[in-house]
Amino acid sequence: MAGRPIEVTPIAHVIGGRAEPTDDYWGGTRAIIRIDDERFTPEATQGLDEFSHLEVVFHFHLTDQTDLHLGARSARDNPDWPAVGIFGHRNMRRINWLGVSRCRLLKVDGLDLHVEDLDAVDGTPVLDIKPWFNEFGPRGEIHQATWPTEMLVDYFAPHRS
């Protein structure tokens, strides 16, 4: 089964928000996830307004696909941080170019989901949308390397114009 291609069709697109992907300052960024009205009716979002956060799976459509690093490298090419393998990163250089973001759901307006802190840009194809359930959060003790905390200190800081 490994290596067998699968086909995925976007269910929505990001409207507004940031135009260019950047490393930091996603805090307060607002956008709309516009669900495909040719396939879905507003019934698809029924009950979603009961949730404060969404998990959004999207395609990194603006990424240079020749810039793929399958081996170990330092995040943001910073030599002060250790080289880690592709599965130790959460960046856009993914073999399937998939991103996952947890964002705040501000409002449901039919098939338009108004969100904040979604780190995807205008035009991004959305592959799936799920409400955040606390029960799916991490269980047990959580630990991580120190470099992500250093790297992400400004990730959700307020957007600088």
JSON list of C-alpha atoms in Angstrom, two decimals:
[
{"chain": "A", "resi": 1, "resn": "MET", "atom": "CA", "xyz": [0.00, 0.00, 0.00]},
{"chain": "A", "resi": 2, "resn": "ALA", "atom": "CA", "xyz": [2.87, 2.41, 0.66]},
{"chain": "A", "resi": 3, "resn": "GLY", "atom": "CA", "xyz": [3.45, 4.87, -2.14]},
{"chain": "A", "resi": 4, "resn": "ARG", "atom": "CA", "xyz": [0.02, 4.37, -3.67]},
{"chain": "A", "resi": 5, "resn": "PRO", "atom": "CA", "xyz": [-1.36, 7.78, -4.68]},
{"chain": "A", "resi": 6, "resn": "ILE", "atom": "CA", "xyz": [-4.62, 9.08, -3.27]},
{"chain": "A", "resi": 7, "resn": "GLU", "atom": "CA", "xyz": [-6.79, 11.82, -4.68]},
{"chain": "A", "resi": 8, "resn": "VAL", "atom": "CA", "xyz": [-8.03, 14.65, -2.47]},
{"chain": "A", "resi": 9, "resn": "THR", "atom": "CA", "xyz": [-10.39, 17.43, -3.54]},
{"chain": "A", "resi": 10, "resn": "PRO", "atom": "CA", "xyz": [-10.62, 20.72, -1.62]},
{"chain": "A", "resi": 11, "resn": "ILE", "atom": "CA", "xyz": [-13.88, 21.27, 0.23]},
{"chain": "A", "resi": 12, "resn": "ALA", "atom": "CA", "xyz": [-13.28, 24.99, 0.82]},
{"chain": "A", "resi": 13, "resn": "HIS", "atom": "CA", "xyz": [-10.83, 27.85, 0.28]},
{"chain": "A", "resi": 14, "resn": "VAL", "atom": "CA", "xyz": [-9.46, 30.54, 2.57]},
{"chain": "A", "resi": 15, "resn": "ILE", "atom": "CA", "xyz": [-10.73, 34.01, 1.72]},
{"chain": "A", "resi": 16, "resn": "GLY", "atom": "CA", "xyz": [-8.88, 37.06, 2.99]},
{"chain": "A", "resi": 17, "resn": "GLY", "atom": "CA", "xyz": [-6.43, 37.15, 5.84]},
{"chain": "A", "resi": 18, "resn": "ARG", "atom": "CA", "xyz": [-2.76, 37.12, 4.89]},
{"chain": "A", "resi": 19, "resn": "ALA", "atom": "CA", "xyz": [-1.66, 37.19, 1.25]},
{"chain": "A", "resi": 20, "resn": "GLU", "atom": "CA", "xyz": [1.83, 35.77, 1.77]},
{"chain": "A", "resi": 21, "resn": "PRO", "atom": "CA", "xyz": [3.01, 33.03, 4.10]},
{"chain": "A", "resi": 22, "resn": "THR", "atom": "CA", "xyz": [5.46, 34.25, 6.71]},
{"chain": "A", "resi": 23, "resn": "ASP", "atom": "CA", "xyz": [7.17, 32.70, 9.70]},
{"chain": "A", "resi": 24, "resn": "ASP", "atom": "CA", "xyz": [5.62, 34.84, 12.44]},
{"chain": "A", "resi": 25, "resn": "TYR", "atom": "CA", "xyz": [2.96, 37.31, 13.56]},
{"chain": "A", "resi": 26, "resn": "TRP", "atom": "CA", "xyz": [-0.20, 35.31, 12.77]},
{"chain": "A", "resi": 27, "resn": "GLY", "atom": "CA", "xyz": [-1.95, 36.55, 15.92]},
{"chain": "A", "resi": 28, "resn": "GLY", "atom": "CA", "xyz": [-5.24, 38.31, 15.27]},
{"chain": "A", "resi": 29, "resn": "THR", "atom": "CA", "xyz": [-5.24, 37.37, 11.58]},
{"chain": "A", "resi": 30, "resn": "ARG", "atom": "CA", "xyz": [-8.85, 36.97, 10.49]},
{"chain": "A", "resi": 31, "resn": "ALA", "atom": "CA", "xyz": [-10.08, 35.14, 7.43]},
{"chain": "A", "resi": 32, "resn": "ILE", "atom": "CA", "xyz": [-13.07, 33.26, 6.10]},
{"chain": "A", "resi": 33, "resn": "ILE", "atom": "CA", "xyz": [-13.10, 29.59, 5.23]},
{"chain": "A", "resi": 34, "resn": "ARG", "atom": "CA", "xyz": [-15.61, 29.49, 2.37]},
{"chain": "A", "resi": 35, "resn": "ILE", "atom": "CA", "xyz": [-17.04, 26.01, 1.93]},
{"chain": "A", "resi": 36, "resn": "ASP", "atom": "CA", "xyz": [-17.87, 24.86, -1.62]},
{"chain": "A", "resi": 37, "resn": "ASP", "atom": "CA", "xyz": [-21.54, 25.71, -2.21]},
{"chain": "A", "resi": 38, "resn": "GLU", "atom": "CA", "xyz": [-21.79, 23.42, -5.23]},
{"chain": "A", "resi": 39, "resn": "ARG", "atom": "CA", "xyz": [-21.33, 20.35, -3.01]},
{"chain": "A", "resi": 40, "resn": "PHE", "atom": "CA", "xyz": [-22.53, 21.50, 0.40]},
{"chain": "A", "resi": 41, "resn": "THR", "atom": "CA", "xyz": [-25.56, 23.25, 1.83]},
{"chain": "A", "resi": 42, "resn": "PRO", "atom": "CA", "xyz": [-25.63, 25.27, 5.06]},
{"chain": "A", "resi": 43, "resn": "GLU", "atom": "CA", "xyz": [-26.82, 22.08, 6.75]},
{"chain": "A", "resi": 44, "resn": "ALA", "atom": "CA", "xyz": [-23.15, 20.95, 6.60]},
{"chain": "A", "resi": 45, "resn": "THR", "atom": "CA", "xyz": [-22.23, 23.56, 9.22]},
{"chain": "A", "resi": 46, "resn": "GLN", "atom": "CA", "xyz": [-25.22, 22.97, 11.48]},
{"chain": "A", "resi": 47, "resn": "GLY", "atom": "CA", "xyz": [-24.10, 22.83, 15.11]},
{"chain": "A", "resi": 48, "resn": "LEU", "atom": "CA", "xyz": [-20.58, 24.02, 14.35]},
{"chain": "A", "resi": 49, "resn": "ASP", "atom": "CA", "xyz": [-21.25, 27.31, 16.12]},
{"chain": "A", "resi": 50, "resn": "GLU", "atom": "CA", "xyz": [-21.28, 25.34, 19.40]},
{"chain": "A", "resi": 51, "resn": "PHE", "atom": "CA", "xyz": [-17.46, 25.06, 19.16]},
{"chain": "A", "resi": 52, "resn": "SER", "atom": "CA", "xyz": [-14.82, 27.69, 19.88]},
{"chain": "A", "resi": 53, "resn": "HIS", "atom": "CA", "xyz": [-12.02, 26.17, 17.76]},
{"chain": "A", "resi": 54, "resn": "LEU", "atom": "CA", "xyz": [-11.52, 24.25, 14.55]},
{"chain": "A", "resi": 55, "resn": "GLU", "atom": "CA", "xyz": [-8.79, 22.03, 13.20]},
{"chain": "A", "resi": 56, "resn": "VAL", "atom": "CA", "xyz": [-8.20, 22.77, 9.54]},
{"chain": "A", "resi": 57, "resn": "VAL", "atom": "CA", "xyz": [-6.28, 20.56, 7.13]},
{"chain": "A", "resi": 58, "resn": "PHE", "atom": "CA", "xyz": [-5.04, 22.45, 4.09]},
{"chain": "A", "resi": 59, "resn": "HIS", "atom": "CA", "xyz": [-2.68, 22.26, 1.13]},
{"chain": "A", "resi": 60, "resn": "PHE", "atom": "CA", "xyz": [0.46, 24.41, 1.08]},
{"chain": "A", "resi": 61, "resn": "HIS", "atom": "CA", "xyz": [-0.33, 25.60, -2.45]},
{"chain": "A", "resi": 62, "resn": "LEU", "atom": "CA", "xyz": [2.27, 28.40, -2.60]},
{"chain": "A", "resi": 63, "resn": "THR", "atom": "CA", "xyz": [5.25, 26.30, -1.53]},
{"chain": "A", "resi": 64, "resn": "ASP", "atom": "CA", "xyz": [8.10, 25.72, -3.98]},
{"chain": "A", "resi": 65, "resn": "GLN", "atom": "CA", "xyz": [7.85, 21.96, -4.40]},
{"chain": "A", "resi": 66, "resn": "THR", "atom": "CA", "xyz": [11.52, 21.75, -5.35]},
{"chain": "A", "resi": 67, "resn": "ASP", "atom": "CA", "xyz": [12.33, 22.95, -1.81]},
{"chain": "A", "resi": 68, "resn": "LEU", "atom": "CA", "xyz": [11.70, 19.59, -0.15]},
{"chain": "A", "resi": 69, "resn": "HIS", "atom": "CA", "xyz": [14.16, 18.36, 2.47]},
{"chain": "A", "resi": 70, "resn": "LEU", "atom": "CA", "xyz": [13.57, 14.75, 3.48]},
{"chain": "A", "resi": 71, "resn": "GLY", "atom": "CA", "xyz": [16.63, 14.55, 5.71]},
{"chain": "A", "resi": 72, "resn": "ALA", "atom": "CA", "xyz": [17.61, 16.36, 8.87]},
{"chain": "A", "resi": 73, "resn": "ARG", "atom": "CA", "xyz": [18.00, 20.14, 8.91]},
{"chain": "A", "resi": 74, "resn": "SER", "atom": "CA", "xyz": [17.73, 23.03, 11.35]},
{"chain": "A", "resi": 75, "resn": "ALA", "atom": "CA", "xyz": [14.40, 24.84, 11.59]},
{"chain": "A", "resi": 76, "resn": "ARG", "atom": "CA", "xyz": [14.40, 28.10, 9.65]},
{"chain": "A", "resi": 77, "resn": "ASP", "atom": "CA", "xyz": [17.99, 27.18, 8.70]},
{"chain": "A", "resi": 78, "resn": "ASN", "atom": "CA", "xyz": [19.09, 28.50, 12.09]},
{"chain": "A", "resi": 79, "resn": "PRO", "atom": "CA", "xyz": [22.38, 26.79, 13.05]},
{"chain": "A", "resi": 80, "resn": "ASP", "atom": "CA", "xyz": [21.64, 27.48, 16.74]},
{"chain": "A", "resi": 81, "resn": "TRP", "atom": "CA", "xyz": [18.87, 24.88, 16.60]},
{"chain": "A", "resi": 82, "resn": "PRO", "atom": "CA", "xyz": [19.52, 21.16, 16.13]},
{"chain": "A", "resi": 83, "resn": "ALA", "atom": "CA", "xyz": [19.10, 19.41, 12.81]},
{"chain": "A", "resi": 84, "resn": "VAL", "atom": "CA", "xyz": [15.97, 17.25, 12.96]},
{"chain": "A", "resi": 85, "resn": "GLY", "atom": "CA", "xyz": [14.31, 15.04, 10.38]},
{"chain": "A", "resi": 86, "resn": "ILE", "atom": "CA", "xyz": [11.30, 15.98, 8.27]},
{"chain": "A", "resi": 87, "resn": "PHE", "atom": "CA", "xyz": [8.89, 14.46, 10.80]},
{"chain": "A", "resi": 88, "resn": "GLY", "atom": "CA", "xyz": [10.36, 16.61, 13.59]},
{"chain": "A", "resi": 89, "resn": "HIS", "atom": "CA", "xyz": [9.22, 19.79, 11.78]},
{"chain": "A", "resi": 90, "resn": "ARG", "atom": "CA", "xyz": [5.76, 21.31, 11.27]},
{"chain": "A", "resi": 91, "resn": "ASN", "atom": "CA", "xyz": [6.71, 23.54, 8.35]},
{"chain": "A", "resi": 92, "resn": "MET", "atom": "CA", "xyz": [5.43, 23.65, 4.77]},
{"chain": "A", "resi": 93, "resn": "ARG", "atom": "CA", "xyz": [8.18, 21.39, 3.42]},
{"chain": "A", "resi": 94, "resn": "ARG", "atom": "CA", "xyz": [6.05, 18.24, 3.64]},
{"chain": "A", "resi": 95, "resn": "ILE", "atom": "CA", "xyz": [6.09, 15.33, 1.23]},
{"chain": "A", "resi": 96, "resn": "ASN", "atom": "CA", "xyz": [2.33, 15.76, 0.68]},
{"chain": "A", "resi": 97, "resn": "TRP", "atom": "CA", "xyz": [2.32, 19.54, 1.26]},
{"chain": "A", "resi": 98, "resn": "LEU", "atom": "CA", "xyz": [-0.32, 19.29, 4.00]},
{"chain": "A", "resi": 99, "resn": "GLY", "atom": "CA", "xyz": [-0.74, 21.75, 6.83]},
{"chain": "A", "resi": 100, "resn": "VAL", "atom": "CA", "xyz": [-2.82, 21.44, 9.99]},
{"chain": "A", "resi": 101, "resn": "SER", "atom": "CA", "xyz": [-3.90, 24.51, 11.91]},
{"chain": "A", "resi": 102, "resn": "ARG", "atom": "CA", "xyz": [-6.00, 25.01, 15.01]},
{"chain": "A", "resi": 103, "resn": "CYS", "atom": "CA", "xyz": [-7.88, 28.30, 14.87]},
{"chain": "A", "resi": 104, "resn": "ARG", "atom": "CA", "xyz": [-10.62, 30.15, 16.71]},
{"chain": "A", "resi": 105, "resn": "LEU", "atom": "CA", "xyz": [-14.11, 30.00, 15.18]},
{"chain": "A", "resi": 106, "resn": "LEU", "atom": "CA", "xyz": [-15.63, 33.46, 15.46]},
{"chain": "A", "resi": 107, "resn": "LYS", "atom": "CA", "xyz": [-18.87, 33.01, 13.53]},
{"chain": "A", "resi": 108, "resn": "VAL", "atom": "CA", "xyz": [-20.70, 30.63, 11.22]},
{"chain": "A", "resi": 109, "resn": "ASP", "atom": "CA", "xyz": [-22.55, 32.39, 8.40]},
{"chain": "A", "resi": 110, "resn": "GLY", "atom": "CA", "xyz": [-24.05, 29.69, 6.19]},
{"chain": "A", "resi": 111, "resn": "LEU", "atom": "CA", "xyz": [-21.03, 28.16, 4.46]},
{"chain": "A", "resi": 112, "resn": "ASP", "atom": "CA", "xyz": [-18.67, 30.94, 5.54]},
{"chain": "A", "resi": 113, "resn": "LEU", "atom": "CA", "xyz": [-16.65, 30.18, 8.66]},
{"chain": "A", "resi": 114, "resn": "HIS", "atom": "CA", "xyz": [-15.15, 33.34, 10.13]},
{"chain": "A", "resi": 115, "resn": "VAL", "atom": "CA", "xyz": [-11.91, 32.41, 11.89]},
{"chain": "A", "resi": 116, "resn": "GLU", "atom": "CA", "xyz": [-8.94, 33.95, 13.68]},
{"chain": "A", "resi": 117, "resn": "ASP", "atom": "CA", "xyz": [-5.34, 32.75, 13.97]},
{"chain": "A", "resi": 118, "resn": "LEU", "atom": "CA", "xyz": [-5.56, 30.42, 10.96]},
{"chain": "A", "resi": 119, "resn": "ASP", "atom": "CA", "xyz": [-2.01, 30.26, 9.62]},
{"chain": "A", "resi": 120, "resn": "ALA", "atom": "CA", "xyz": [-3.04, 29.73, 6.01]},
{"chain": "A", "resi": 121, "resn": "VAL", "atom": "CA", "xyz": [-3.17, 32.45, 3.37]},
{"chain": "A", "resi": 122, "resn": "ASP", "atom": "CA", "xyz": [-5.80, 33.82, 1.01]},
{"chain": "A", "resi": 123, "resn": "GLY", "atom": "CA", "xyz": [-6.64, 31.22, -1.64]},
{"chain": "A", "resi": 124, "resn": "THR", "atom": "CA", "xyz": [-5.41, 28.22, 0.35]},
{"chain": "A", "resi": 125, "resn": "PRO", "atom": "CA", "xyz": [-7.29, 25.02, -0.55]},
{"chain": "A", "resi": 126, "resn": "VAL", "atom": "CA", "xyz": [-8.91, 23.49, 2.54]},
{"chain": "A", "resi": 127, "resn": "LEU", "atom": "CA", "xyz": [-9.11, 19.70, 2.59]},
{"chain": "A", "resi": 128, "resn": "ASP", "atom": "CA", "xyz": [-10.96, 19.12, 5.86]},
{"chain": "A", "resi": 129, "resn": "ILE", "atom": "CA", "xyz": [-12.52, 21.00, 8.77]},
{"chain": "A", "resi": 130, "resn": "LYS", "atom": "CA", "xyz": [-13.12, 19.46, 12.19]},
{"chain": "A", "resi": 131, "resn": "PRO", "atom": "CA", "xyz": [-14.36, 20.96, 15.45]},
{"chain": "A", "resi": 132, "resn": "TRP", "atom": "CA", "xyz": [-11.83, 20.84, 18.27]},
{"chain": "A", "resi": 133, "resn": "PHE", "atom": "CA", "xyz": [-12.85, 18.38, 20.98]},
{"chain": "A", "resi": 134, "resn": "ASN", "atom": "CA", "xyz": [-10.98, 18.72, 24.28]},
{"chain": "A", "resi": 135, "resn": "GLU", "atom": "CA", "xyz": [-11.01, 14.96, 24.55]},
{"chain": "A", "resi": 136, "resn": "PHE", "atom": "CA", "xyz": [-8.72, 14.71, 21.52]},
{"chain": "A", "resi": 137, "resn": "GLY", "atom": "CA", "xyz": [-6.10, 16.93, 23.11]},
{"chain": "A", "resi": 138, "resn": "PRO", "atom": "CA", "xyz": [-2.90, 15.44, 24.42]},
{"chain": "A", "resi": 139, "resn": "ARG", "atom": "CA", "xyz": [-3.20, 12.87, 27.19]},
{"chain": "A", "resi": 140, "resn": "GLY", "atom": "CA", "xyz": [-0.49, 12.31, 29.73]},
{"chain": "A", "resi": 141, "resn": "GLU", "atom": "CA", "xyz": [2.59, 14.39, 30.34]},
{"chain": "A", "resi": 142, "resn": "ILE", "atom": "CA", "xyz": [3.64, 16.66, 27.47]},
{"chain": "A", "resi": 143, "resn": "HIS", "atom": "CA", "xyz": [7.27, 17.37, 26.58]},
{"chain": "A", "resi": 144, "resn": "GLN", "atom": "CA", "xyz": [9.09, 18.83, 23.60]},
{"chain": "A", "resi": 145, "resn": "ALA", "atom": "CA", "xyz": [12.49, 20.03, 22.55]},
{"chain": "A", "resi": 146, "resn": "THR", "atom": "CA", "xyz": [13.43, 23.59, 23.62]},
{"chain": "A", "resi": 147, "resn": "TRP", "atom": "CA", "xyz": [13.99, 24.97, 20.10]},
{"chain": "A", "resi": 148, "resn": "PRO", "atom": "CA", "xyz": [10.28, 25.14, 19.09]},
{"chain": "A", "resi": 149, "resn": "THR", "atom": "CA", "xyz": [9.54, 27.39, 22.07]},
{"chain": "A", "resi": 150, "resn": "GLU", "atom": "CA", "xyz": [12.39, 29.70, 21.04]},
{"chain": "A", "resi": 151, "resn": "MET", "atom": "CA", "xyz": [11.38, 29.62, 17.38]},
{"chain": "A", "resi": 152, "resn": "LEU", "atom": "CA", "xyz": [7.66, 30.25, 17.95]},
{"chain": "A", "resi": 153, "resn": "VAL", "atom": "CA", "xyz": [7.89, 33.07, 20.49]},
{"chain": "A", "resi": 154, "resn": "ASP", "atom": "CA", "xyz": [6.35, 35.50, 17.93]},
{"chain": "A", "resi": 155, "resn": "TYR", "atom": "CA", "xyz": [4.33, 33.02, 15.86]},
{"chain": "A", "resi": 156, "resn": "PHE", "atom": "CA", "xyz": [0.96, 34.08, 17.28]},
{"chain": "A", "resi": 157, "resn": "ALA", "atom": "CA", "xyz": [2.05, 37.58, 18.29]},
{"chain": "A", "resi": 158, "resn": "PRO", "atom": "CA", "xyz": [-0.17, 40.31, 16.80]},
{"chain": "A", "resi": 159, "resn": "HIS", "atom": "CA", "xyz": [0.26, 40.81, 13.06]},
{"chain": "A", "resi": 160, "resn": "ARG", "atom": "CA", "xyz": [2.58, 43.61, 12.03]},
{"chain": "A", "resi": 161, "resn": "SER", "atom": "CA", "xyz": [1.43, 45.59, 9.02]}
]
